[in-house]
Amino acid sequence: MLVSITGLFAEPWVLTLLKVVCLFAVVMPMVAYAVVAERRISAWIQDRVGPNRVGIPFTNIKLFGLGQPLADGLKALVKEDLTPAHVRRVFYWLAPAVAMVPSFVVLAVVPFGSMLGSQRMVIANLDVGILFTFGIVSLGVYGVVLAGYASNSKYPFLGGIRSTAQMISYEIAMGLAVVPVFMLVGDLNLGSVIDYQRGGAWLLFKQPLAFAIFLIAIFAETNRLPFDLPESETELVAGYNTEYSSMRFALFFMGEYAAMIAGSALMVVLFCGGWMLPLGDYFNTPAQSLGQGLVHIAVFIAKTAMFLGLMIWVRWMLPRFRYDQLMNIGWKRFLPLSLANIILTAIVLWVMHS
Amino acid sequence: MKVNRTELTWWERLYLPTLLNGFRVTLRHFFSRKRSGVYGDKQKKFAAKTTMQYPEEKWDVPTGYRGAPYLVKDVDEKTKCVSCQLCEFVCPPRAIRITPPGDTGVVDRDGAEKMPKEFEIDMLRCIYCGYCQEVCPEEAIFLLKDYAITGESREELIYDMEKLLELGGADKRAYDHHVQDGVGEGIKKWETKTREAGEQPEFH
């Protein structure tokens, strides 16, 4: 029996499944606490207190409101799941799932640590890593568009339309922004991108323009302020998810935050050295022991959390762009800039190599 | 109407000044001590916070505030109410119900002929008008500071005499709460009444 269990662990699919489960078990609480962090940080910036009541259930222990996700989740689960009569039912039911799945699938190719035992800490070590990512991220727009279309009512419809235009525009800028990164690295595998940045040679410093464009494009892709036109509460009620309630709405919500986490993770991998820290060999070579491996994963999560914090922070910093300004920035500023960046990088590489 | 748009400079159009300003403002508020002008000098212990943690912290209501009506005790901790039922009759929503003692009543203090066998106020009916306080010749009922009366059933919100006396506390507190301008030591309705009686024109 024992032999068969150890034999089972030698099977690659078992380990992959284990990694998937573990990743999910880490990302879901991160989503939950990103929501709490969003609410608390927003509150502090606006001189409010924020949710600080819910603690451990059935006790008076409040824990600074860290029990809030439990209450929110329970509320979403037990609320009435309302399907309006005028919706296109199949698409209406499909949309929340379609909105949520891509965000999680992106995480499959992200190397979130070095090694744990003999296992590389990435679920799918794809050689086309970044292309896969862009392919999947583009699918994210379908959830929003489907929701807007299926709701069959004006505000979600407008939200859906805006989101299509916005996501497609910024997809291009985002894709072109990272081209110089891969010109420098010479490989599309995200693991090699991290290896390239060993010892503090972060691409953030080598490609600041690419980083800036990518960062802003991620804001637009995840529908965060100042690019939250698909939702824009002040004009479109709640945008594409106006007609949704209870768990379906919660799925959209979780999908949005999972997309934020995926975007942050991508930024960490591409520009901020992934799990590496410029603090000597311990943080820069693949882990030999379990403890070192866990430290590397912790470093990665900490960096991701920092980007999440930035996304929440920026939300209260800038007002929403007008639709034409959004298109202007996407097509007339970022597209030429990223193209120029590619050409500049190409010239520098050509001069250095010849 | 023609709206004059300000021509932005190159540096301003770069969006960076706005961004930096945004970082500055949000950071300042994030680390600020959440000081609010609302509480001001009146309430020092809340001065550092904008939001009051409501059920735990409550507004200290101003003097003379008409909250829930309670019965007060005299200096010897005895019942002041003499069961005259004036408050019961004057009460517009009929929230007060007094059961008089009948022939077999007992009193717990000198100078009183009787005291109520039961005294109930239905807090769900009370409209906080203050007529009961106004009409009471013994100054036994006062509208005190409580403004958030909650309960889980209707029965729970009918307060009986024991509860009303306990919540009312000593009459000194009630006087202090209702100190009016120029009346140093409480209301002392009898003094006013005596003075008013003295000011009546005499008929011979």
Coordinates of N, CA, C and O in Angstrom, one line a residue, chain A residues 40-41 43-49 52-53 62 226 310 313-314 316-319 321-322 333, chain B residues 5 13 15 18-19 21-23 26-27 29-32 34-35 50-56:
Chain A
R40 N -10.3 48.3 3.5 CA -9.6 49.0 4.6 C -8.7 50.1 4.1 O -8.8 51.2 4.6
I41 N -7.9 49.9 3.1 CA -7.0 50.9 2.6 C -7.8 52.0 2.0 O -7.5 53.2 2.3
A43 N -10.7 52.9 2.9 CA -11.3 53.7 4.0 C -10.2 54.6 4.7 O -10.5 55.7 5.0
W44 N -9.0 54.1 4.9 CA -8.0 54.9 5.5 C -7.7 56.1 4.6 O -7.5 57.2 5.2
I45 N -7.6 55.9 3.3 CA -7.3 57.0 2.5 C -8.4 58.1 2.5 O -8.2 59.3 2.4
Q46 N -9.6 57.6 2.7 CA -10.8 58.5 2.7 C -11.1 59.0 4.2 O -12.2 59.4 4.4
D47 N -10.2 58.8 5.1 CA -10.4 59.1 6.5 C -11.6 58.4 7.1 O -12.2 58.9 8.0
R48 N -11.8 57.2 6.7 CA -12.9 56.4 7.3 C -12.2 55.3 8.1 O -11.0 55.2 8.2
V49 N -13.0 54.4 8.6 CA -12.5 53.3 9.4 C -12.5 52.0 8.6 O -11.5 51.2 8.6
N52 N -14.3 46.7 10.3 CA -13.4 46.3 11.4 C -14.1 45.5 12.5 O -13.7 45.4 13.6
R53 N -15.3 45.0 12.1 CA -16.1 44.3 13.1 C -16.0 42.8 13.1 O -15.9 42.2 14.2
K62 N -12.5 40.5 17.6 CA -12.7 41.2 16.3 C -11.6 41.1 15.3 O -11.8 41.2 14.1
P226 N -7.6 54.2 -12.9 CA -8.5 55.1 -13.6 C -9.1 54.6 -14.9 O -9.5 55.4 -15.7
L310 N -0.4 48.6 -4.6 CA -0.3 49.8 -5.5 C -1.6 50.0 -6.3 O -2.1 51.1 -6.4
W313 N -4.1 51.5 -4.1 CA -3.8 52.8 -3.7 C -4.1 53.8 -4.9 O -4.7 54.8 -4.7
V314 N -3.7 53.4 -6.1 CA -3.9 54.3 -7.2 C -5.4 54.5 -7.5 O -5.8 55.6 -7.9
W316 N -7.6 55.6 -5.6 CA -8.1 56.8 -4.9 C -7.3 58.0 -5.3 O -7.4 59.1 -4.8
M317 N -6.4 57.8 -6.3 CA -5.5 58.9 -6.7 C -6.0 59.6 -7.9 O -5.8 60.8 -7.9
L318 N -6.5 58.9 -8.8 CA -6.8 59.5 -10.1 C -8.3 59.4 -10.5 O -8.9 58.3 -10.2
P319 N -8.9 60.4 -11.0 CA -10.3 60.2 -11.5 C -10.3 59.4 -12.8 O -9.3 59.2 -13.4
F321 N -10.8 58.1 -16.5 CA -10.6 58.8 -17.8 C -11.9 58.9 -18.6 O -12.7 58.0 -18.4
R322 N -12.0 59.9 -19.4 CA -13.1 59.9 -20.3 C -12.9 58.9 -21.4 O -11.7 58.5 -21.6
R333 N -0.7 57.2 -27.7 CA 0.5 57.4 -26.9 C 1.2 56.0 -26.7 O 2.4 55.9 -27.0
Chain B
R5 N -11.3 76.4 -22.2 CA -10.5 75.4 -21.7 C -9.1 75.9 -21.5 O -8.5 76.6 -22.3
R13 N 0.6 68.2 -19.4 CA 0.0 67.2 -20.2 C 0.6 65.8 -20.1 O 0.0 64.8 -20.4
Y15 N 0.9 64.3 -17.5 CA 0.2 63.6 -16.5 C 0.9 63.3 -15.2 O 0.4 62.9 -14.2
T18 N 0.1 65.4 -11.9 CA -1.2 64.9 -11.3 C -0.9 63.7 -10.5 O -1.4 63.5 -9.4
L19 N -0.2 62.8 -11.1 CA 0.1 61.5 -10.5 C 0.9 61.7 -9.2 O 0.5 61.2 -8.1
N21 N 1.0 64.4 -7.4 CA 0.1 65.1 -6.4 C -0.9 64.0 -5.8 O -1.1 64.1 -4.6
G22 N -1.3 63.1 -6.6 CA -2.2 62.1 -6.1 C -1.5 61.2 -5.1 O -2.1 61.0 -4.0
F23 N -0.3 60.9 -5.3 CA 0.5 60.1 -4.3 C 0.6 60.9 -3.0 O 0.4 60.3 -1.9
T26 N -3.0 61.2 -1.2 CA -3.5 59.9 -0.6 C -2.7 59.5 0.5 O -3.2 59.0 1.6
L27 N -1.3 59.7 0.4 CA -0.4 59.3 1.5 C -0.7 60.1 2.7 O -0.8 59.6 3.9
H29 N -3.5 61.5 3.7 CA -4.7 61.0 4.3 C -4.6 59.7 5.0 O -5.1 59.4 6.0
F30 N -3.8 58.8 4.3 CA -3.6 57.4 4.8 C -3.0 57.5 6.2 O -3.4 56.8 7.1
F31 N -2.0 58.4 6.4 CA -1.3 58.4 7.7 C -1.8 59.5 8.6 O -1.3 59.6 9.7
S32 N -2.9 60.2 8.2 CA -3.4 61.2 9.1 C -4.1 60.6 10.3 O -4.5 59.5 10.3
K34 N -6.9 60.9 11.4 CA -8.3 60.9 11.3 C -9.0 61.9 12.3 O -9.9 61.6 13.0
R35 N -8.5 63.1 12.3 CA -9.1 64.1 13.2 C -10.3 64.7 12.5 O -10.3 65.0 11.3
T50 N -12.6 60.2 13.1 CA -13.7 60.7 12.3 C -14.9 59.9 12.6 O -16.0 60.4 12.6
T51 N -14.8 58.6 12.6 CA -15.9 57.7 12.8 C -16.1 57.3 14.2 O -15.1 56.8 14.8
M52 N -17.3 57.4 14.7 CA -17.6 56.9 16.1 C -17.9 55.4 16.0 O -18.7 55.0 15.1
Q53 N -17.3 54.6 16.8 CA -17.7 53.1 16.8 C -19.0 53.0 17.5 O -19.0 52.8 18.7
Y54 N -20.1 53.1 16.8 CA -21.4 53.4 17.4 C -21.9 52.6 18.6 O -22.0 53.2 19.6
P55 N -22.1 51.3 18.5 CA -22.8 50.8 19.7 C -21.9 50.9 20.9 O -22.5 51.0 22.0
E56 N -20.6 50.9 20.8 CA -19.7 50.9 22.0 C -19.6 52.4 22.4 O -19.6 52.7 23.6

